Short mmCIF file of C-alpha atoms in Angstrom, two decimals:
data_model
loop_
_atom_site.label_atom_id
_atom_site.label_comp_id
_atom_site.label_asym_id
_atom_site.label_seq_id
_atom_site.Cartn_x
_atom_site.Cartn_y
_atom_site.Cartn_z
CA MET A 937 -35.56 -10.87 2.51
CA ASP A 938 -32.75 -12.03 4.71
CA LEU A 939 -33.09 -12.36 8.47
CA ALA A 940 -31.75 -8.86 9.22
CA GLN A 941 -34.24 -7.27 6.78
CA ARG A 942 -37.11 -9.28 8.23
CA ILE A 943 -36.20 -8.21 11.77
CA ALA A 944 -35.88 -4.58 10.66
CA ALA A 945 -39.33 -4.76 9.02
CA LEU A 946 -40.85 -6.24 12.20
CA GLU A 947 -39.26 -3.46 14.27
CA GLU A 948 -40.74 -0.83 11.93
CA ILE A 949 -44.17 -2.45 12.14
CA GLU A 950 -43.95 -2.49 15.94
CA ALA A 951 -42.99 1.21 15.94
CA ILE A 952 -46.05 1.99 13.80
CA LYS A 953 -48.27 0.03 16.19
CA ASN A 954 -46.83 2.08 19.05
CA LEU A 955 -47.58 5.29 17.12
CA LYS A 956 -51.23 4.32 16.67
CA HIS A 957 -51.55 3.36 20.32
CA ARG A 958 -50.04 6.74 21.35
CA TYR A 959 -52.64 8.39 19.12
CA TRP A 960 -55.54 6.61 20.85
CA ARG A 961 -54.05 7.27 24.30
CA ALA A 962 -53.81 10.96 23.40
CA CYS A 963 -57.48 10.93 22.32
CA ASP A 964 -58.67 9.27 25.52
CA GLY A 965 -56.23 11.20 27.71
CA LYS A 966 -57.36 14.56 26.34
CA ASP A 967 -53.79 15.37 25.31
CA PRO A 968 -53.77 17.77 22.32
CA LYS A 969 -49.96 18.01 22.18
CA SER A 970 -49.50 14.23 21.91
CA PHE A 971 -52.43 14.00 19.47
CA ARG A 972 -50.79 16.57 17.18
CA ALA A 973 -47.38 14.85 17.44
CA CYS A 974 -48.77 11.66 15.87
CA PHE A 975 -49.11 13.39 12.48
CA ILE A 976 -46.66 14.83 9.99
CA ARG A 977 -45.83 18.52 10.40
CA SER A 978 -47.92 19.61 7.42
CA GLY A 979 -50.10 18.19 4.70
CA ALA A 980 -51.70 15.28 6.54
CA ASN A 981 -54.71 13.83 4.69
CA ILE A 982 -57.43 13.43 7.34
CA ASP A 983 -61.00 12.21 6.91
CA TYR A 984 -62.98 11.47 10.07
CA GLY A 985 -66.41 11.27 8.46
CA ARG A 986 -68.87 13.28 10.57
CA LEU A 987 -66.02 15.29 12.13
CA GLY A 988 -64.78 16.41 8.72
CA ALA A 989 -62.06 16.01 6.12
CA PHE A 990 -58.90 18.12 6.11
CA ASP A 991 -55.67 18.50 4.16
CA ASP A 992 -53.65 19.26 7.30
CA ILE A 993 -53.78 18.22 10.95
CA GLU A 994 -54.23 21.73 12.36
CA PRO A 995 -58.01 22.08 11.73
CA MET A 996 -58.61 18.60 13.19
CA ALA A 997 -56.34 19.33 16.16
CA GLU A 998 -58.44 22.43 16.90
CA ILE A 999 -61.66 20.37 16.80
CA PHE A 1000 -60.06 17.72 19.01
CA GLU A 1001 -58.99 20.32 21.58
CA LYS A 1002 -62.42 21.97 21.58
CA ILE A 1003 -64.24 18.66 22.14
CA ALA A 1004 -61.74 16.92 24.42
CA LEU A 1005 -61.11 19.85 26.75
CA HIS A 1006 -64.70 21.14 26.96
CA ARG A 1007 -65.72 21.39 30.60
CA VAL A 1008 -68.86 22.41 32.44
CA GLY A 1009 -68.64 23.06 36.15
CA GLY A 1010 -64.98 22.05 36.09
CA LYS A 1011 -65.72 18.56 34.69
CA HIS A 1012 -65.17 17.21 31.21
CA VAL A 1013 -68.41 16.61 29.34
CA ILE A 1014 -67.12 14.28 26.61
CA LEU A 1015 -65.46 11.04 27.76
CA ASP A 1016 -64.02 8.76 25.08
CA MET A 1017 -62.65 5.23 24.94
CA HIS A 1018 -60.79 4.04 21.83
CA HIS A 1019 -59.78 0.40 21.44
CA GLY A 1020 -57.85 -0.34 18.26
CA MET A 1021 -57.35 -3.87 17.06
CA HIS A 1022 -56.60 -6.08 14.07
CA PRO A 1023 -53.57 -4.13 12.79
CA ASP A 1024 -52.65 -4.89 9.20
CA ILE A 1025 -49.45 -2.97 8.50
CA THR A 1026 -47.35 -3.17 5.35
CA ILE A 1027 -43.96 -1.54 4.84
CA THR A 1028 -44.27 -0.13 1.31
CA GLY A 1029 -40.82 1.39 0.86
CA GLU A 1030 -37.96 3.14 2.58
CA GLY A 1031 -39.72 5.16 5.30
CA THR A 1032 -43.28 4.52 4.09
CA ALA A 1033 -46.03 2.15 5.18
CA THR A 1034 -49.78 1.59 5.10
CA GLY A 1035 -52.06 0.31 7.80
CA ARG A 1036 -55.62 -0.75 8.50
CA TRP A 1037 -57.13 -1.01 11.95
CA THR A 1038 -60.52 -1.79 13.44
CA LEU A 1039 -61.75 0.62 16.11
CA ARG A 1040 -64.14 -0.09 18.97
CA PHE A 1041 -65.28 3.27 20.30
CA ARG A 1042 -67.36 4.35 23.27
CA GLN A 1043 -68.30 7.89 24.23
CA LEU A 1044 -70.22 9.44 27.08
CA ASN A 1045 -71.70 12.83 26.22
CA LEU A 1046 -72.68 14.41 29.52
CA LEU A 1047 -74.19 17.45 27.78
CA GLU A 1048 -76.72 15.32 25.89
CA ASN A 1049 -76.73 12.61 28.57
CA THR A 1050 -76.01 9.88 25.99
CA GLU A 1051 -73.73 6.94 25.43
CA THR A 1052 -72.50 6.12 21.93
CA VAL A 1053 -70.94 2.81 20.97
CA SER A 1054 -69.55 2.42 17.47
CA THR A 1055 -67.04 0.60 15.34
CA GLY A 1056 -65.27 1.28 12.10
CA GLU A 1057 -62.11 0.99 10.07
CA TYR A 1058 -59.03 3.18 9.87
CA ASP A 1059 -57.10 3.38 6.59
CA ASP A 1060 -53.73 4.99 7.31
CA GLU A 1061 -50.46 5.89 5.64
CA TYR A 1062 -47.27 6.45 7.59
CA VAL A 1063 -43.95 8.11 6.85
CA LEU A 1064 -40.72 8.54 8.71
CA GLU A 1065 -40.29 12.20 9.66
CA ASP A 1066 -37.28 13.26 11.74
CA GLY A 1067 -36.58 9.59 12.45
CA GLU A 1068 -40.07 8.93 13.89
CA TRP A 1069 -43.08 7.28 12.30
CA ARG A 1070 -45.98 9.69 11.84
CA MET A 1071 -49.36 9.48 10.15
CA SER A 1072 -49.55 11.21 6.76
CA LYS A 1073 -53.05 9.89 6.05
CA CYS A 1074 -55.73 8.90 8.52
CA HIS A 1075 -59.21 8.03 7.23
CA PHE A 1076 -61.91 6.58 9.43
CA THR A 1077 -65.03 4.92 8.05
CA GLU A 1078 -67.75 4.11 10.55
CA THR A 1079 -69.29 0.66 10.20
CA TRP A 1080 -72.13 1.15 12.68
CA SER A 1081 -73.08 3.26 15.66
CA LEU A 1082 -75.61 3.11 18.49
CA THR A 1083 -76.52 6.13 20.61
CA ARG A 1084 -78.77 5.71 23.61
CA PRO A 1085 -79.74 7.81 26.61
CA LEU A 1086 -77.85 7.30 29.84
CA SER A 1087 -79.97 5.78 32.54
CA PRO A 1088 -81.29 8.36 35.05
CA ASP A 1089 -79.53 6.44 37.83
CA ALA A 1090 -76.18 6.29 35.97
CA VAL A 1091 -73.22 7.50 38.01
CA VAL A 1092 -70.28 8.86 36.00
CA SER A 1093 -67.01 9.55 37.75
CA GLU A 1094 -64.01 11.24 36.19
CA GLY A 1095 -60.43 10.34 36.98
CA GLN A 1096 -57.17 12.02 36.01
CA PHE A 1097 -56.39 12.56 32.34
CA ALA A 1098 -52.83 12.40 31.07
CA GLY A 1099 -52.98 15.52 28.92
CA VAL A 1100 -54.71 17.98 31.24
CA SER A 1101 -54.53 19.09 34.83
CA GLN A 1102 -57.66 18.82 36.91
#
């Protein structure tokens, strides 16, 4: 590849990294609209293990909204933290790419009074749709998980989430 092609490939890879970061921000920010916008309009291949496997984003988006926006007494009861790292992105053709990521995940479940810490691997495929990179495949395989009770003296405070009004 010449210099211009190499720069173009690096710009595409950076755009895909930004897409994946928007996806995790949408998850943590309880933002269903931004979550949905990270995927192709129809036919996305999704497999989130325990959460299910789907041949379109809509069923997963409904599950996301149900979990992320669930409130009791006006407060959210599921608080998530996604940290993605170790991106390995390959441009595979004109407007197509693959990617692998490692996820560090933490969740507070205030209904069950538990904290879960886990890690795993994402195996993604990306396509350009309407000039924007979107996920056409998103598979997550958990490597390990630990769930433990929250301490009786734990204090959990909730701030402002990007995708919802308080």
